């Protein structure tokens, strides 16, 4: 649990970040929290981000998938889509997350698919649908990210991933 798989990026995105000396695999990983929770990003573009997360280890006391775990998966996937939309000159910062939990999950993997609702110059909004292994909707989330310009101080953090 926690080991990142390789993310599928469009070639033009790979080229853009490589020219800046940025390691896309590290930059667009699930991060420390996502890694602890077993989030795996399997596909990533501004048009669609797909990832999975195990239910085991991410449950509440009744043995059901924790709603906060679904929120972590949703925010991770929506943030990656927003970052890809914004490009290398922008940083995506989540400003609003809404999650509706439709059904429980007790085992297996859940899969989240983030698709854009709005992609503007200063904000990006993604809908994230999380489903169980039978394809039943577990959660529907919406994430809005502010797209702000990269500041000089941001380079140290981004450079640390390269």
mmCIF file with all atom_site columns, C-alpha atoms in Angstrom:
data_model
loop_
_atom_site.group_PDB
_atom_site.id
_atom_site.type_symbol
_atom_site.label_atom_id
_atom_site.label_alt_id
_atom_site.label_comp_id
_atom_site.label_asym_id
_atom_site.label_entity_id
_atom_site.label_seq_id
_atom_site.pdbx_PDB_ins_code
_atom_site.Cartn_x
_atom_site.Cartn_y
_atom_site.Cartn_z
_atom_site.occupancy
_atom_site.B_iso_or_equiv
_atom_site.pdbx_formal_charge
_atom_site.auth_seq_id
_atom_site.auth_comp_id
_atom_site.auth_asym_id
_atom_site.auth_atom_id
_atom_site.pdbx_PDB_model_num
ATOM 1   C CA . UNK A 1 1   ? 0.000   0.000  0.000   1.00 0.00 ? 1   UNK A CA 1
ATOM 2   C CA . UNK A 1 2   ? 1.232   3.487  -0.827  1.00 0.00 ? 2   UNK A CA 1
ATOM 3   C CA . UNK A 1 3   ? 3.590   2.759  -3.697  1.00 0.00 ? 3   UNK A CA 1
ATOM 4   C CA . UNK A 1 4   ? 2.793   4.982  -6.680  1.00 0.00 ? 4   UNK A CA 1
ATOM 5   C CA . UNK A 1 5   ? 2.089   3.481  -10.085 1.00 0.00 ? 5   UNK A CA 1
ATOM 6   C CA . UNK A 1 6   ? 3.126   5.370  -13.178 1.00 0.00 ? 6   UNK A CA 1
ATOM 7   C CA . UNK A 1 7   ? 0.573   7.970  -14.202 1.00 0.00 ? 7   UNK A CA 1
ATOM 8   C CA . UNK A 1 8   ? -0.406  8.215  -17.867 1.00 0.00 ? 8   UNK A CA 1
ATOM 9   C CA . UNK A 1 9   ? 0.192   11.799 -19.054 1.00 0.00 ? 9   UNK A CA 1
ATOM 10  C CA . UNK A 1 10  ? -0.304  13.347 -22.495 1.00 0.00 ? 10  UNK A CA 1
ATOM 11  C CA . UNK A 1 11  ? 3.077   13.689 -24.217 1.00 0.00 ? 11  UNK A CA 1
ATOM 12  C CA . UNK A 1 12  ? 2.819   17.492 -24.506 1.00 0.00 ? 12  UNK A CA 1
ATOM 13  C CA . UNK A 1 13  ? 2.414   17.725 -20.715 1.00 0.00 ? 13  UNK A CA 1
ATOM 14  C CA . UNK A 1 14  ? 5.417   15.479 -20.124 1.00 0.00 ? 14  UNK A CA 1
ATOM 15  C CA . UNK A 1 15  ? 7.483   17.637 -22.491 1.00 0.00 ? 15  UNK A CA 1
ATOM 16  C CA . UNK A 1 16  ? 6.356   20.924 -20.872 1.00 0.00 ? 16  UNK A CA 1
ATOM 17  C CA . UNK A 1 17  ? 7.367   19.870 -17.369 1.00 0.00 ? 17  UNK A CA 1
ATOM 18  C CA . UNK A 1 18  ? 10.522  18.034 -18.449 1.00 0.00 ? 18  UNK A CA 1
ATOM 19  C CA . UNK A 1 19  ? 11.766  21.273 -20.030 1.00 0.00 ? 19  UNK A CA 1
ATOM 20  C CA . UNK A 1 20  ? 11.435  22.858 -16.561 1.00 0.00 ? 20  UNK A CA 1
ATOM 21  C CA . UNK A 1 21  ? 13.298  19.988 -14.891 1.00 0.00 ? 21  UNK A CA 1
ATOM 22  C CA . UNK A 1 22  ? 10.206  18.869 -12.965 1.00 0.00 ? 22  UNK A CA 1
ATOM 23  C CA . UNK A 1 23  ? 9.525   15.203 -12.176 1.00 0.00 ? 23  UNK A CA 1
ATOM 24  C CA . UNK A 1 24  ? 5.862   14.727 -13.084 1.00 0.00 ? 24  UNK A CA 1
ATOM 25  C CA . UNK A 1 25  ? 5.594   11.408 -11.245 1.00 0.00 ? 25  UNK A CA 1
ATOM 26  C CA . UNK A 1 26  ? 6.592   13.073 -7.967  1.00 0.00 ? 26  UNK A CA 1
ATOM 27  C CA . UNK A 1 27  ? 4.699   16.326 -8.571  1.00 0.00 ? 27  UNK A CA 1
ATOM 28  C CA . UNK A 1 28  ? 1.419   14.642 -9.484  1.00 0.00 ? 28  UNK A CA 1
ATOM 29  C CA . UNK A 1 29  ? 1.542   11.799 -6.987  1.00 0.00 ? 29  UNK A CA 1
ATOM 30  C CA . UNK A 1 30  ? -1.114  11.408 -4.328  1.00 0.00 ? 30  UNK A CA 1
ATOM 31  C CA . UNK A 1 31  ? 1.137   13.131 -1.787  1.00 0.00 ? 31  UNK A CA 1
ATOM 32  C CA . UNK A 1 32  ? 1.964   11.899 1.709   1.00 0.00 ? 32  UNK A CA 1
ATOM 33  C CA . UNK A 1 33  ? -1.653  11.562 2.885   1.00 0.00 ? 33  UNK A CA 1
ATOM 34  C CA . UNK A 1 34  ? -2.758  9.875  -0.321  1.00 0.00 ? 34  UNK A CA 1
ATOM 35  C CA . UNK A 1 35  ? 0.201   7.521  -0.134  1.00 0.00 ? 35  UNK A CA 1
ATOM 36  C CA . UNK A 1 36  ? -0.686  6.496  3.444   1.00 0.00 ? 36  UNK A CA 1
ATOM 37  C CA . UNK A 1 37  ? -4.240  5.854  2.289   1.00 0.00 ? 37  UNK A CA 1
ATOM 38  C CA . UNK A 1 38  ? -3.156  3.792  -0.720  1.00 0.00 ? 38  UNK A CA 1
ATOM 39  C CA . UNK A 1 39  ? -4.356  6.208  -3.409  1.00 0.00 ? 39  UNK A CA 1
ATOM 40  C CA . UNK A 1 40  ? -3.077  5.214  -6.858  1.00 0.00 ? 40  UNK A CA 1
ATOM 41  C CA . UNK A 1 41  ? -3.440  7.634  -9.766  1.00 0.00 ? 41  UNK A CA 1
ATOM 42  C CA . UNK A 1 42  ? -3.689  5.576  -12.934 1.00 0.00 ? 42  UNK A CA 1
ATOM 43  C CA . UNK A 1 43  ? -4.590  8.141  -15.590 1.00 0.00 ? 43  UNK A CA 1
ATOM 44  C CA . UNK A 1 44  ? -4.179  11.900 -15.643 1.00 0.00 ? 44  UNK A CA 1
ATOM 45  C CA . UNK A 1 45  ? -5.031  14.676 -18.071 1.00 0.00 ? 45  UNK A CA 1
ATOM 46  C CA . UNK A 1 46  ? -6.927  17.953 -17.766 1.00 0.00 ? 46  UNK A CA 1
ATOM 47  C CA . UNK A 1 47  ? -9.940  16.152 -19.291 1.00 0.00 ? 47  UNK A CA 1
ATOM 48  C CA . UNK A 1 48  ? -9.979  13.114 -16.988 1.00 0.00 ? 48  UNK A CA 1
ATOM 49  C CA . UNK A 1 49  ? -8.156  11.861 -13.894 1.00 0.00 ? 49  UNK A CA 1
ATOM 50  C CA . UNK A 1 50  ? -8.662  8.307  -12.626 1.00 0.00 ? 50  UNK A CA 1
ATOM 51  C CA . UNK A 1 51  ? -7.471  6.825  -9.347  1.00 0.00 ? 51  UNK A CA 1
ATOM 52  C CA . UNK A 1 52  ? -8.169  4.022  -6.914  1.00 0.00 ? 52  UNK A CA 1
ATOM 53  C CA . UNK A 1 53  ? -8.067  3.591  -3.148  1.00 0.00 ? 53  UNK A CA 1
ATOM 54  C CA . UNK A 1 54  ? -8.498  0.482  -0.999  1.00 0.00 ? 54  UNK A CA 1
ATOM 55  C CA . UNK A 1 55  ? -11.394 0.390  1.438   1.00 0.00 ? 55  UNK A CA 1
ATOM 56  C CA . UNK A 1 56  ? -9.301  -1.619 3.909   1.00 0.00 ? 56  UNK A CA 1
ATOM 57  C CA . UNK A 1 57  ? -7.401  0.732  6.190   1.00 0.00 ? 57  UNK A CA 1
ATOM 58  C CA . UNK A 1 58  ? -9.718  3.642  5.324   1.00 0.00 ? 58  UNK A CA 1
ATOM 59  C CA . UNK A 1 59  ? -12.799 2.721  7.324   1.00 0.00 ? 59  UNK A CA 1
ATOM 60  C CA . UNK A 1 60  ? -14.731 4.232  10.215  1.00 0.00 ? 60  UNK A CA 1
ATOM 61  C CA . UNK A 1 61  ? -15.611 2.249  13.395  1.00 0.00 ? 61  UNK A CA 1
ATOM 62  C CA . UNK A 1 62  ? -18.515 0.371  11.712  1.00 0.00 ? 62  UNK A CA 1
ATOM 63  C CA . UNK A 1 63  ? -16.171 -1.048 9.074   1.00 0.00 ? 63  UNK A CA 1
ATOM 64  C CA . UNK A 1 64  ? -17.500 1.182  6.293   1.00 0.00 ? 64  UNK A CA 1
ATOM 65  C CA . UNK A 1 65  ? -15.417 3.365  3.989   1.00 0.00 ? 65  UNK A CA 1
ATOM 66  C CA . UNK A 1 66  ? -14.866 6.621  5.887   1.00 0.00 ? 66  UNK A CA 1
ATOM 67  C CA . UNK A 1 67  ? -16.463 9.656  4.237   1.00 0.00 ? 67  UNK A CA 1
ATOM 68  C CA . UNK A 1 68  ? -13.254 11.585 4.851   1.00 0.00 ? 68  UNK A CA 1
ATOM 69  C CA . UNK A 1 69  ? -11.336 8.959  2.892   1.00 0.00 ? 69  UNK A CA 1
ATOM 70  C CA . UNK A 1 70  ? -13.662 9.507  -0.069  1.00 0.00 ? 70  UNK A CA 1
ATOM 71  C CA . UNK A 1 71  ? -13.009 13.243 0.308   1.00 0.00 ? 71  UNK A CA 1
ATOM 72  C CA . UNK A 1 72  ? -9.229  12.664 0.196   1.00 0.00 ? 72  UNK A CA 1
ATOM 73  C CA . UNK A 1 73  ? -9.562  10.618 -3.003  1.00 0.00 ? 73  UNK A CA 1
ATOM 74  C CA . UNK A 1 74  ? -11.861 13.232 -4.550  1.00 0.00 ? 74  UNK A CA 1
ATOM 75  C CA . UNK A 1 75  ? -9.650  16.190 -3.672  1.00 0.00 ? 75  UNK A CA 1
ATOM 76  C CA . UNK A 1 76  ? -6.530  14.395 -4.897  1.00 0.00 ? 76  UNK A CA 1
ATOM 77  C CA . UNK A 1 77  ? -8.042  13.598 -8.294  1.00 0.00 ? 77  UNK A CA 1
ATOM 78  C CA . UNK A 1 78  ? -9.677  16.995 -8.776  1.00 0.00 ? 78  UNK A CA 1
ATOM 79  C CA . UNK A 1 79  ? -6.494  18.794 -7.763  1.00 0.00 ? 79  UNK A CA 1
ATOM 80  C CA . UNK A 1 80  ? -4.407  16.846 -10.263 1.00 0.00 ? 80  UNK A CA 1
ATOM 81  C CA . UNK A 1 81  ? -6.876  17.725 -13.046 1.00 0.00 ? 81  UNK A CA 1
ATOM 82  C CA . UNK A 1 82  ? -6.836  21.380 -11.990 1.00 0.00 ? 82  UNK A CA 1
ATOM 83  C CA . UNK A 1 83  ? -3.022  21.451 -11.929 1.00 0.00 ? 83  UNK A CA 1
ATOM 84  C CA . UNK A 1 84  ? -2.863  19.946 -15.406 1.00 0.00 ? 84  UNK A CA 1
ATOM 85  C CA . UNK A 1 85  ? -5.404  22.469 -16.672 1.00 0.00 ? 85  UNK A CA 1
ATOM 86  C CA . UNK A 1 86  ? -3.506  25.370 -15.108 1.00 0.00 ? 86  UNK A CA 1
ATOM 87  C CA . UNK A 1 87  ? -0.186  24.283 -16.578 1.00 0.00 ? 87  UNK A CA 1
ATOM 88  C CA . UNK A 1 88  ? 3.302   24.787 -15.249 1.00 0.00 ? 88  UNK A CA 1
ATOM 89  C CA . UNK A 1 89  ? 2.833   28.509 -14.522 1.00 0.00 ? 89  UNK A CA 1
ATOM 90  C CA . UNK A 1 90  ? -0.057  27.915 -12.071 1.00 0.00 ? 90  UNK A CA 1
ATOM 91  C CA . UNK A 1 91  ? -0.613  26.183 -8.746  1.00 0.00 ? 91  UNK A CA 1
ATOM 92  C CA . UNK A 1 92  ? -4.015  24.674 -7.968  1.00 0.00 ? 92  UNK A CA 1
ATOM 93  C CA . UNK A 1 93  ? -5.291  25.287 -4.428  1.00 0.00 ? 93  UNK A CA 1
ATOM 94  C CA . UNK A 1 94  ? -8.557  23.706 -3.307  1.00 0.00 ? 94  UNK A CA 1
ATOM 95  C CA . UNK A 1 95  ? -11.088 26.275 -2.074  1.00 0.00 ? 95  UNK A CA 1
ATOM 96  C CA . UNK A 1 96  ? -14.334 24.261 -1.967  1.00 0.00 ? 96  UNK A CA 1
ATOM 97  C CA . UNK A 1 97  ? -15.055 20.542 -1.629  1.00 0.00 ? 97  UNK A CA 1
ATOM 98  C CA . UNK A 1 98  ? -18.551 19.067 -1.492  1.00 0.00 ? 98  UNK A CA 1
ATOM 99  C CA . UNK A 1 99  ? -19.163 15.331 -1.054  1.00 0.00 ? 99  UNK A CA 1
ATOM 100 C CA . UNK A 1 100 ? -22.449 13.428 -1.166  1.00 0.00 ? 100 UNK A CA 1
ATOM 101 C CA . UNK A 1 101 ? -22.197 9.843  0.091   1.00 0.00 ? 101 UNK A CA 1
ATOM 102 C CA . UNK A 1 102 ? -24.684 7.543  -1.653  1.00 0.00 ? 102 UNK A CA 1
ATOM 103 C CA . UNK A 1 103 ? -23.836 4.069  -0.364  1.00 0.00 ? 103 UNK A CA 1
ATOM 104 C CA . UNK A 1 104 ? -21.296 2.298  1.778   1.00 0.00 ? 104 UNK A CA 1
ATOM 105 C CA . UNK A 1 105 ? -18.355 0.125  0.818   1.00 0.00 ? 105 UNK A CA 1
ATOM 106 C CA . UNK A 1 106 ? -16.879 -2.523 3.134   1.00 0.00 ? 106 UNK A CA 1
ATOM 107 C CA . UNK A 1 107 ? -14.093 -4.071 1.062   1.00 0.00 ? 107 UNK A CA 1
ATOM 108 C CA . UNK A 1 108 ? -12.169 -3.982 -2.183  1.00 0.00 ? 108 UNK A CA 1
ATOM 109 C CA . UNK A 1 109 ? -11.140 -0.899 -4.116  1.00 0.00 ? 109 UNK A CA 1
ATOM 110 C CA . UNK A 1 110 ? -13.069 2.229  -4.918  1.00 0.00 ? 110 UNK A CA 1
ATOM 111 C CA . UNK A 1 111 ? -12.333 4.075  -8.144  1.00 0.00 ? 111 UNK A CA 1
ATOM 112 C CA . UNK A 1 112 ? -12.677 7.810  -8.630  1.00 0.00 ? 112 UNK A CA 1
ATOM 113 C CA . UNK A 1 113 ? -13.047 9.567  -11.967 1.00 0.00 ? 113 UNK A CA 1
ATOM 114 C CA . UNK A 1 114 ? -12.640 13.349 -12.081 1.00 0.00 ? 114 UNK A CA 1
ATOM 115 C CA . UNK A 1 115 ? -14.005 15.277 -15.065 1.00 0.00 ? 115 UNK A CA 1
ATOM 116 C CA . UNK A 1 116 ? -14.106 19.047 -15.548 1.00 0.00 ? 116 UNK A CA 1
ATOM 117 C CA . UNK A 1 117 ? -17.247 21.069 -14.969 1.00 0.00 ? 117 UNK A CA 1
ATOM 118 C CA . UNK A 1 118 ? -15.494 24.434 -15.492 1.00 0.00 ? 118 UNK A CA 1
ATOM 119 C CA . UNK A 1 119 ? -11.950 25.254 -16.579 1.00 0.00 ? 119 UNK A CA 1
ATOM 120 C CA . UNK A 1 120 ? -11.259 28.964 -16.446 1.00 0.00 ? 120 UNK A CA 1
ATOM 121 C CA . UNK A 1 121 ? -8.253  31.251 -16.074 1.00 0.00 ? 121 UNK A CA 1
ATOM 122 C CA . UNK A 1 122 ? -8.489  31.605 -12.292 1.00 0.00 ? 122 UNK A CA 1
ATOM 123 C CA . UNK A 1 123 ? -10.570 28.612 -11.164 1.00 0.00 ? 123 UNK A CA 1
ATOM 124 C CA . UNK A 1 124 ? -11.206 25.026 -12.174 1.00 0.00 ? 124 UNK A CA 1
ATOM 125 C CA . UNK A 1 125 ? -14.093 22.853 -10.965 1.00 0.00 ? 125 UNK A CA 1
ATOM 126 C CA . UNK A 1 126 ? -14.163 19.070 -11.266 1.00 0.00 ? 126 UNK A CA 1
ATOM 127 C CA . UNK A 1 127 ? -16.879 16.512 -10.563 1.00 0.00 ? 127 UNK A CA 1
ATOM 128 C CA . UNK A 1 128 ? -15.510 13.328 -9.047  1.00 0.00 ? 128 UNK A CA 1
ATOM 129 C CA . UNK A 1 129 ? -17.564 10.130 -9.127  1.00 0.00 ? 129 UNK A CA 1
ATOM 130 C CA . UNK A 1 130 ? -16.365 7.372  -6.782  1.00 0.00 ? 130 UNK A CA 1
ATOM 131 C CA . UNK A 1 131 ? -17.642 3.857  -7.454  1.00 0.00 ? 131 UNK A CA 1
ATOM 132 C CA . UNK A 1 132 ? -17.183 0.437  -5.899  1.00 0.00 ? 132 UNK A CA 1
ATOM 133 C CA . UNK A 1 133 ? -15.890 -2.639 -7.735  1.00 0.00 ? 133 UNK A CA 1
ATOM 134 C CA . UNK A 1 134 ? -19.407 -3.430 -8.949  1.00 0.00 ? 134 UNK A CA 1
ATOM 135 C CA . UNK A 1 135 ? -19.660 0.005  -10.562 1.00 0.00 ? 135 UNK A CA 1
ATOM 136 C CA . UNK A 1 136 ? -22.141 1.329  -7.996  1.00 0.00 ? 136 UNK A CA 1
ATOM 137 C CA . UNK A 1 137 ? -21.779 5.001  -7.110  1.00 0.00 ? 137 UNK A CA 1
ATOM 138 C CA . UNK A 1 138 ? -20.457 5.419  -3.576  1.00 0.00 ? 138 UNK A CA 1
ATOM 139 C CA . UNK A 1 139 ? -19.863 9.180  -3.576  1.00 0.00 ? 139 UNK A CA 1
ATOM 140 C CA . UNK A 1 140 ? -20.250 12.199 -5.819  1.00 0.00 ? 140 UNK A CA 1
ATOM 141 C CA . UNK A 1 141 ? -17.951 15.124 -5.093  1.00 0.00 ? 141 UNK A CA 1
ATOM 142 C CA . UNK A 1 142 ? -17.277 18.549 -6.566  1.00 0.00 ? 142 UNK A CA 1
ATOM 143 C CA . UNK A 1 143 ? -13.970 20.354 -6.085  1.00 0.00 ? 143 UNK A CA 1
ATOM 144 C CA . UNK A 1 144 ? -13.177 23.939 -7.023  1.00 0.00 ? 144 UNK A CA 1
ATOM 145 C CA . UNK A 1 145 ? -9.542  25.004 -7.112  1.00 0.00 ? 145 UNK A CA 1
ATOM 146 C CA . UNK A 1 146 ? -8.100  28.491 -7.313  1.00 0.00 ? 146 UNK A CA 1
ATOM 147 C CA . UNK A 1 147 ? -5.430  28.685 -10.005 1.00 0.00 ? 147 UNK A CA 1
ATOM 148 C CA . UNK A 1 148 ? -2.809  31.115 -8.819  1.00 0.00 ? 148 UNK A CA 1
ATOM 149 C CA . UNK A 1 149 ? 0.458   32.122 -10.391 1.00 0.00 ? 149 UNK A CA 1
ATOM 150 C CA . UNK A 1 150 ? 3.569   30.316 -9.239  1.00 0.00 ? 150 UNK A CA 1
ATOM 151 C CA . UNK A 1 151 ? 5.493   32.529 -6.805  1.00 0.00 ? 151 UNK A CA 1
ATOM 152 C CA . UNK A 1 152 ? 9.283   32.445 -6.321  1.00 0.00 ? 152 UNK A CA 1
ATOM 153 C CA . UNK A 1 153 ? 8.839   30.683 -2.959  1.00 0.00 ? 153 UNK A CA 1
ATOM 154 C CA . UNK A 1 154 ? 6.822   27.923 -4.642  1.00 0.00 ? 154 UNK A CA 1
ATOM 155 C CA . UNK A 1 155 ? 9.832   26.905 -6.714  1.00 0.00 ? 155 UNK A CA 1
ATOM 156 C CA . UNK A 1 156 ? 11.669  25.457 -3.716  1.00 0.00 ? 156 UNK A CA 1
ATOM 157 C CA . UNK A 1 157 ? 8.747   23.096 -3.015  1.00 0.00 ? 157 UNK A CA 1
ATOM 158 C CA . UNK A 1 158 ? 8.252   22.156 -6.665  1.00 0.00 ? 158 UNK A CA 1
ATOM 159 C CA . UNK A 1 159 ? 12.016  21.847 -7.163  1.00 0.00 ? 159 UNK A CA 1
ATOM 160 C CA . UNK A 1 160 ? 12.193  19.460 -4.208  1.00 0.00 ? 160 UNK A CA 1
ATOM 161 C CA . UNK A 1 161 ? 10.072  17.008 -6.192  1.00 0.00 ? 161 UNK A CA 1
ATOM 162 C CA . UNK A 1 162 ? 12.343  17.144 -9.229  1.00 0.00 ? 162 UNK A CA 1
#
